[in-house]
CSV table of C-alpha atoms and ligand atoms in Angstrom, one decimal:
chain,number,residue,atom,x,y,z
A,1,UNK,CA,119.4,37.8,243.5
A,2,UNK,CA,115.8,36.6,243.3
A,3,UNK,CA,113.3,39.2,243.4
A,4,UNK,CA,110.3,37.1,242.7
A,5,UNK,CA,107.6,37.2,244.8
A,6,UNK,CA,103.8,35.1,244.8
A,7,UNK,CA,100.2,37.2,245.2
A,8,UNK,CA,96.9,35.3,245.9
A,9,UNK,CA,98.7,32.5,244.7
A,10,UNK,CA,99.9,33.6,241.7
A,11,UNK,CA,103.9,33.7,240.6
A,12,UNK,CA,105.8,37.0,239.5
A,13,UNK,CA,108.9,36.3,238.0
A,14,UNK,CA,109.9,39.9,240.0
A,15,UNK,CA,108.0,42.0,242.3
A,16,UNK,CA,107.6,45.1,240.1
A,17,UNK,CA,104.2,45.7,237.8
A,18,UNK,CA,102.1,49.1,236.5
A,19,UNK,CA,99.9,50.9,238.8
A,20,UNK,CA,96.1,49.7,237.4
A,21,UNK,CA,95.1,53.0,235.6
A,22,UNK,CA,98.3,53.9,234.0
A,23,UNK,CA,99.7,51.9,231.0
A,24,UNK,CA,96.6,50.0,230.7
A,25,UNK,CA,93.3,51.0,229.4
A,26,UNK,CA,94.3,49.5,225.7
A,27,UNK,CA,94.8,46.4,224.6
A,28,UNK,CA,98.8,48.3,222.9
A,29,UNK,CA,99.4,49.5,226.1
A,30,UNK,CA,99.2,46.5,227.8
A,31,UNK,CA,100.9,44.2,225.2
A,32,UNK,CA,104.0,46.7,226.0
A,33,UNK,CA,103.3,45.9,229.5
A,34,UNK,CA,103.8,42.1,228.8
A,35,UNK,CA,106.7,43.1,226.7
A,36,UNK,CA,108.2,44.7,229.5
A,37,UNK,CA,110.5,43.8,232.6
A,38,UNK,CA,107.6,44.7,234.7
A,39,UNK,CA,106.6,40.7,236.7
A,40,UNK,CA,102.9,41.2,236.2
A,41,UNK,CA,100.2,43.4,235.0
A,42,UNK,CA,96.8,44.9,235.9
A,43,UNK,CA,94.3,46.5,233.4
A,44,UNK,CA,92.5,50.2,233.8
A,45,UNK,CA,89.6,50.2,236.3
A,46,UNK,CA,86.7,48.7,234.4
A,47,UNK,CA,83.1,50.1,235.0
A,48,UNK,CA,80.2,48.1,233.4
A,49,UNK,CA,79.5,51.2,230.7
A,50,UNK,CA,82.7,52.1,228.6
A,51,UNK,CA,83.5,55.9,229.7
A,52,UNK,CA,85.4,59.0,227.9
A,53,UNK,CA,86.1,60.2,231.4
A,54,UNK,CA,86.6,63.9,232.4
A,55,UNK,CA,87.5,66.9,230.0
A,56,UNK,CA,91.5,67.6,229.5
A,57,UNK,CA,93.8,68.4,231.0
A,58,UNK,CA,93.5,66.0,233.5
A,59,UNK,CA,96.9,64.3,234.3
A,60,UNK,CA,100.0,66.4,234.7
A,61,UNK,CA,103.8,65.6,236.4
A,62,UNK,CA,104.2,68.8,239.0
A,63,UNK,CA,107.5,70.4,238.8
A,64,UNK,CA,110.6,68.8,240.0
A,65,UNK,CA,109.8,65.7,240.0
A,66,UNK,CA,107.3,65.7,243.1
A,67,UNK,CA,104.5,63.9,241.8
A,68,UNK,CA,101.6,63.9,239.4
A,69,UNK,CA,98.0,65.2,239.9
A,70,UNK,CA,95.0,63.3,237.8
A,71,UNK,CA,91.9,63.6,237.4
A,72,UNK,CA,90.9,61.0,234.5
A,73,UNK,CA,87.6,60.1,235.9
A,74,UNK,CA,87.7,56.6,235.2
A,75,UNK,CA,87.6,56.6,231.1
A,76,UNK,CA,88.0,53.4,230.7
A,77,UNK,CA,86.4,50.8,227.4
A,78,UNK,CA,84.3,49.3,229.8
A,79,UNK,CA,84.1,45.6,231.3
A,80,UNK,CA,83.6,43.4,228.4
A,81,UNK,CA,86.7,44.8,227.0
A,82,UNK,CA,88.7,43.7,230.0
A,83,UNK,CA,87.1,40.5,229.8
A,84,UNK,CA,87.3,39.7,226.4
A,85,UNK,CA,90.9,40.5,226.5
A,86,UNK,CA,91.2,38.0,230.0
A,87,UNK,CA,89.5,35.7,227.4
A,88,UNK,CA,92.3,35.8,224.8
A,89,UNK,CA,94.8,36.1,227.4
A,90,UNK,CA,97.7,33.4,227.5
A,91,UNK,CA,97.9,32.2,230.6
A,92,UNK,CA,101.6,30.2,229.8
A,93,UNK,CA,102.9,33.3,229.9
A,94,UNK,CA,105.0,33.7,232.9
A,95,UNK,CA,102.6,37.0,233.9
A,96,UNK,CA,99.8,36.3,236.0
A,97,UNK,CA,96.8,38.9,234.9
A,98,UNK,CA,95.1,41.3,237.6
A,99,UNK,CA,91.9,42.9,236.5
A,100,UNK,CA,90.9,46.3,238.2
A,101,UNK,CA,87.2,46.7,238.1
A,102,UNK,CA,85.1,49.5,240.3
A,103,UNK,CA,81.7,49.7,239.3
A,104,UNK,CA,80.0,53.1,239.8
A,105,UNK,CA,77.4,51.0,242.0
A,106,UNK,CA,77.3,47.6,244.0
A,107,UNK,CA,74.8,46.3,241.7
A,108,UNK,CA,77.5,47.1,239.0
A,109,UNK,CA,80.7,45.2,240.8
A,110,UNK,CA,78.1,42.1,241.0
A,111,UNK,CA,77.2,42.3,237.4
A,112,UNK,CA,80.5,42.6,236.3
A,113,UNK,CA,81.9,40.0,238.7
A,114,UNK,CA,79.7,37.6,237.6
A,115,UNK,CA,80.4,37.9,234.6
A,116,UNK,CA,84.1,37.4,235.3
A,117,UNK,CA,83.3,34.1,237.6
A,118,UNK,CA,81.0,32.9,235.0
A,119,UNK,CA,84.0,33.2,232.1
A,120,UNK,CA,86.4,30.9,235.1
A,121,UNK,CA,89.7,32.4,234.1
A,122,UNK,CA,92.9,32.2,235.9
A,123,UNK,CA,93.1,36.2,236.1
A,124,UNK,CA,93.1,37.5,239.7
A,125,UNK,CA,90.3,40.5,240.5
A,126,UNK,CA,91.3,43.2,242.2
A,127,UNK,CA,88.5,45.9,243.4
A,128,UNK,CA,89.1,49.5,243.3
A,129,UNK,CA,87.0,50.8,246.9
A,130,UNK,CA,89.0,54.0,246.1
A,131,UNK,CA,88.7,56.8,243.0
A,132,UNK,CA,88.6,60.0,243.8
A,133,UNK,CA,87.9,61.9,241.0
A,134,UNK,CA,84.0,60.8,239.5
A,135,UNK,CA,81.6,63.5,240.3
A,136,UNK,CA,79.1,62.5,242.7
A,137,UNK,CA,80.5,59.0,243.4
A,138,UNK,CA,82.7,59.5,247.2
A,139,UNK,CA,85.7,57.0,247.7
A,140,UNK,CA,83.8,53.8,249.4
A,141,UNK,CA,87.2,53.0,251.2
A,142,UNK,CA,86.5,56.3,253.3
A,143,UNK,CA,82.9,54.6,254.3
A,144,UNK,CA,83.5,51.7,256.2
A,145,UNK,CA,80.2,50.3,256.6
A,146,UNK,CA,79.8,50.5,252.9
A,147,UNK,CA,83.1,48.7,252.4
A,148,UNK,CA,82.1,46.0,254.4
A,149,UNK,CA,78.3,45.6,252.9
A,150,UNK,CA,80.0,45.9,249.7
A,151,UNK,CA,82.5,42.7,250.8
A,152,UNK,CA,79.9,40.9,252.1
A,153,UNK,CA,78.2,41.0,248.9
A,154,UNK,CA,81.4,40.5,246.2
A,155,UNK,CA,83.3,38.6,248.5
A,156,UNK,CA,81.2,35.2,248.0
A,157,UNK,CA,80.6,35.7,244.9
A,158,UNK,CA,84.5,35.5,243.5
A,159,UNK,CA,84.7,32.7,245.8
A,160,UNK,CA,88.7,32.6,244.6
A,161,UNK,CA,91.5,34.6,246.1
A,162,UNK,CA,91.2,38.7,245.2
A,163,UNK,CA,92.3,41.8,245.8
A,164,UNK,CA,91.3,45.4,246.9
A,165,UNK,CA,92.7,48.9,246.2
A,166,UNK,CA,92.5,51.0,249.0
A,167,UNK,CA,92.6,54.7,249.6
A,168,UNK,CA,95.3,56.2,252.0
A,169,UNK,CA,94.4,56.4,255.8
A,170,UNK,CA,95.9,58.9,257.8
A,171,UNK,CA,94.4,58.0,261.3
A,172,UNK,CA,95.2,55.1,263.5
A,173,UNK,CA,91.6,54.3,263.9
A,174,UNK,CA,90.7,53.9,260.3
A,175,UNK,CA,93.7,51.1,260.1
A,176,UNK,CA,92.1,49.4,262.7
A,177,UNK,CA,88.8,49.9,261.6
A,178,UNK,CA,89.5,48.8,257.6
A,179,UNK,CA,91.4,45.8,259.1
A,180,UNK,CA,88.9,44.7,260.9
A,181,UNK,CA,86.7,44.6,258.2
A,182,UNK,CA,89.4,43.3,255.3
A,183,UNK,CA,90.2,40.3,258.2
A,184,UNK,CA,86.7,39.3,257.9
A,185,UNK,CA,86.4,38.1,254.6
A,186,UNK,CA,88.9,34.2,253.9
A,187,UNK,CA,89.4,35.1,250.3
A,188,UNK,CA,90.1,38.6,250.5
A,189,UNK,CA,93.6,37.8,250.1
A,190,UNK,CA,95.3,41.4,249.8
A,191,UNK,CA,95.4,45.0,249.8
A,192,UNK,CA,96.8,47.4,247.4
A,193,UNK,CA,97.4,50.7,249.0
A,194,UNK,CA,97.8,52.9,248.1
A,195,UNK,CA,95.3,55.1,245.3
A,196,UNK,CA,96.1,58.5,245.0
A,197,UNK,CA,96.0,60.8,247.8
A,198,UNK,CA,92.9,62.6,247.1
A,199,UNK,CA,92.0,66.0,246.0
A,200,UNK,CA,94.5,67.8,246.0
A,201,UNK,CA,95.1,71.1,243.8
A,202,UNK,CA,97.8,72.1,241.5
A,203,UNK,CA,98.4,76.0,240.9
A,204,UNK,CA,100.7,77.8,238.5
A,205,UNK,CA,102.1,81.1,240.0
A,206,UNK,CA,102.6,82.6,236.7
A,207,UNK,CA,98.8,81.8,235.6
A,208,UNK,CA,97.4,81.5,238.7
A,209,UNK,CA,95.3,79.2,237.3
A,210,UNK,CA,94.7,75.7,238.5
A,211,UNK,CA,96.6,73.1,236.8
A,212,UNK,CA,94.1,70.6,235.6
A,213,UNK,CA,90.6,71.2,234.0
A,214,UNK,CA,87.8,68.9,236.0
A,215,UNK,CA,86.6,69.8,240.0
A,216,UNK,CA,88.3,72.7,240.0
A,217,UNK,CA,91.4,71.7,239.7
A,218,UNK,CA,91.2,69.4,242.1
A,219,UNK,CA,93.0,65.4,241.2
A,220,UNK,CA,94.7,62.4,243.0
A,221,UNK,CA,98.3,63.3,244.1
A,222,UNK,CA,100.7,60.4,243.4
A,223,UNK,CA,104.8,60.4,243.0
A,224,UNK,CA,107.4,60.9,245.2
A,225,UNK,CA,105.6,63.3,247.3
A,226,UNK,CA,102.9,60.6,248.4
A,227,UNK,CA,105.9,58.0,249.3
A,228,UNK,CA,106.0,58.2,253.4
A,229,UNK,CA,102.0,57.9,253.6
A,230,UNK,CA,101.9,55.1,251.1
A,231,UNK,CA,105.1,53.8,253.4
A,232,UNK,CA,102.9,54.0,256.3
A,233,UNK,CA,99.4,52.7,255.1
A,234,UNK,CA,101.6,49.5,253.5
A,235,UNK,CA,103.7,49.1,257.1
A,236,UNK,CA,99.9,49.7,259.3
A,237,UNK,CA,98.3,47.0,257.1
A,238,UNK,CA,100.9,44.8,257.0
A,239,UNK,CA,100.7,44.8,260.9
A,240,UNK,CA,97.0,44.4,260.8
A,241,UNK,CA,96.7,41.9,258.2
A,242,UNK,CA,98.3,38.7,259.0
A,243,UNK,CA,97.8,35.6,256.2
A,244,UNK,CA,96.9,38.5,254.1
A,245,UNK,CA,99.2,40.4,251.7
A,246,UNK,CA,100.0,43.7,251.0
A,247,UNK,CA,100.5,45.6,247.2
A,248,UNK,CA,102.8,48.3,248.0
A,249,UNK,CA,102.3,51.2,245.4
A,250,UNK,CA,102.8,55.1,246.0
A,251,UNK,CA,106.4,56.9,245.3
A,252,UNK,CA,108.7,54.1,243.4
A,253,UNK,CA,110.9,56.4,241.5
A,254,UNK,CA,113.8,54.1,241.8
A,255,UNK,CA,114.9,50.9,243.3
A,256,UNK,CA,115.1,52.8,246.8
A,257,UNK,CA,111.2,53.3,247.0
A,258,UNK,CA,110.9,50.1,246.4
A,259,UNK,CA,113.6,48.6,248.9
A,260,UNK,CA,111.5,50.8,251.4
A,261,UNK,CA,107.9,49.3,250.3
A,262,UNK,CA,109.1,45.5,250.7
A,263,UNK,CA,110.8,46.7,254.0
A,264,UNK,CA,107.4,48.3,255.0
A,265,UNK,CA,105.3,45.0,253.9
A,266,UNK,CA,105.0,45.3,250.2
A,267,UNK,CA,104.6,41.4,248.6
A,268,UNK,CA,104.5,43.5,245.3
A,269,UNK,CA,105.1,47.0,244.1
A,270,UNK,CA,102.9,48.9,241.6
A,271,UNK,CA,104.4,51.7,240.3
A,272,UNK,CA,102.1,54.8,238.8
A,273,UNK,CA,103.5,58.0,238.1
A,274,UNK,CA,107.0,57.1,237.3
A,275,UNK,CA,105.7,54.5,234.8
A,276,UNK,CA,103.3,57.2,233.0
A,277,UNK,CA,106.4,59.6,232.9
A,278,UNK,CA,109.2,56.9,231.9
A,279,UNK,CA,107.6,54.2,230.1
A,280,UNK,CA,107.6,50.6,230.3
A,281,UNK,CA,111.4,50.4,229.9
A,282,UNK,CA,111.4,52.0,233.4
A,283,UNK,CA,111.1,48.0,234.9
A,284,UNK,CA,114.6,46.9,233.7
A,285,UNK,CA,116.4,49.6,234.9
A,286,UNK,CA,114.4,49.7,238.8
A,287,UNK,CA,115.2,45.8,238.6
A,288,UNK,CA,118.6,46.7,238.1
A,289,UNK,CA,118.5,49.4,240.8
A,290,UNK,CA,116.9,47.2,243.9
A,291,UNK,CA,119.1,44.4,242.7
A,292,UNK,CA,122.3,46.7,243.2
A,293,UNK,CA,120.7,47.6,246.9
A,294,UNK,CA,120.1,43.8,247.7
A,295,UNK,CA,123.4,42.7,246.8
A,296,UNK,CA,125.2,45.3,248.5
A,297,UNK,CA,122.9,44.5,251.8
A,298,UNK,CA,123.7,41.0,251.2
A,299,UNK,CA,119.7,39.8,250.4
A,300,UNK,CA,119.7,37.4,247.9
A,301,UNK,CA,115.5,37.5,248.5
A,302,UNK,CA,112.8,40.0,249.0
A,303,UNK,CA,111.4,37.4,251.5
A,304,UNK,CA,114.5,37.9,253.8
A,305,UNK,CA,113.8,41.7,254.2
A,306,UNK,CA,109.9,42.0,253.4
A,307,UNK,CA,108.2,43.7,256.6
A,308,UNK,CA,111.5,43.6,258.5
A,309,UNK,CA,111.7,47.4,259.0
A,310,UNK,CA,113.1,48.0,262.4
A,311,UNK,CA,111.8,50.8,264.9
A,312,UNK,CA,113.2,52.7,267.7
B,1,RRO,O1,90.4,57.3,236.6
B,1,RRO,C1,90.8,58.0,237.6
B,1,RRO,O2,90.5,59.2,237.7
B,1,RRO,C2,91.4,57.4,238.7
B,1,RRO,C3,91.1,56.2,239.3
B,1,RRO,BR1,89.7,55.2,238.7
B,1,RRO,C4,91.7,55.8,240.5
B,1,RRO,O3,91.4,54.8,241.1
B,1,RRO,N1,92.7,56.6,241.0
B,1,RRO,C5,93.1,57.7,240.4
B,1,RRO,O4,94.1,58.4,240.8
B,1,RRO,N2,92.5,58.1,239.2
């Protein structure tokens, strides 16, 4: 079965590639990546100052397999590392390159996008409008208005096809409102949703301590436990969105999840937590798993199934 897929353009040999944040801030880490069976990858969120991030711990899989909470707080080597290594990038490679970038201000998505549209390499941006976890600094995909000022601003500037990561929505109005926004910008030519579910906290009963060091113990939920609201933010947008595409990412533990994501909308699917817990050699074997679902469904492409999920 073919399970390749195109975004903005660009072609991925199969639908499956890392989560931007996990598996990426290095340049070993994402050489493993391109090693992998993974069909694409995306680098760590870049801000224009390299940053440590906050104090450890700060990532930890819960129990049983639910999820993960983080709370990295964007540590990162800063833009000209991402850059530099678009630079050297080879672009025969059958991987297209995403770069995540999510400046702690506007002034510093325009500085760092122009520095990418000066450079005019074939890697595809992708903004993130949606950490949870620096101090001070609210998710911008929760203010709308900003969004869209900030869109206005970044979206002429990359002039080229991109990307943005979006936080999860949980009301029916904020769909409409974010599409509504995200269909007025040509060149805005998907969505990823969905980031983390925000703030969340992690308690051990024994300890009674939270789990995780920075806000309190408060972090970004991902994993299983985030699936059906990453399900539903991927199926509302891909509603909302048409011309556009939708990034799929939230819950992929196994070939199911991702079956599910296409079904919902997904043109791709990012996977996070599992990745981070797995390693990269997770790709062949969730290949292998939604190619066993396809072929016993009789789907010989994701096309044939992609947004096709029936309702009652
Ligand atoms: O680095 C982080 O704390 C982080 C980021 Br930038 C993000 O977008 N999502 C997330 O869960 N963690």
């Amino acid at each position: 079965v073919d399970l390749s897929t195109t975004i903005a353009g660009a072609h991925l040999d199969n639908v499956f590639f890392n989560a931007s944040g996990v598996w990426c801030q290095h340049e070993e880490e994402l050489q493993a990546l391109l090693e992998s069976g993974s069909g694409s990858l995306i680098t760590k969120s870049a801000t224009y100052e390299h940053r440590e991030g906050n104090p450890s711990p700060r990532y930890l899989p819960l129990p049983s397999g639910i999820g993960s909470i983080n709370s990295m707080g964007l540590p990162n080597e800063g833009y000209e590392y991402y850059l530099n290594y678009a630079r050297k990038f080879d672009y025969t490679h059958a991987k297209p390159l995403f770069i995540s970038l999510s400046g702690l201000s506007l002034a510093d998505n325009v500085k760092m996008v122009e520095a990418f549209v000066q450079a005019n390499l074939p890697c595809i941006l992708e903004v993130n409008f949606s950490c949870p976890n620096v101090p001070g600094k609210p998710q911008l995909g929760y203010d709308i208005d900003a969004m869209d000022a900030a869109l206005a601003t970044l979206a002429p500037l990359i002039k080229k096809p991109f990307g943005i990561k979006l936080p999860p929505y949980f009301d029916i109005a904020h769909f409409d409102q974010v599409a509504a926004v995200v269909n007025k910008y040509d060149n805005l030519a998907y969505v990823t949703c969905i980031n983390s579910v925000g703030n969340g906290l992690a308690i051990d009963l024994d300890t009674e301590t939270a789990l995780i060091k920075p806000k309190d113990g408060f972090g970004g939920l991902g994993g299983l436990m985030v699936l059906n609201t990453a399900l539903a933010n991927v199926n509302a947008f891909y509603r909302r969105l048409p011309g556009k595409q939708v990034i799929g990412v939230g819950g992929v533990v196994s070939g199911k999840e991702a079956f599910l994501h296409i079904l919902a909308g997904a043109s791709a699917v990012q996977i996070g937590t599992q990745l981070k817990e797995e390693g990269p050699a997770m790709f062949d074997r969730i290949k292998k798993e939604l190619t066993e679902i396809m072929e016993k469904k009789g789907y010989k492409s994701v096309e044939e199934f992609r947004g096709k999920v029936k309702t009652l």
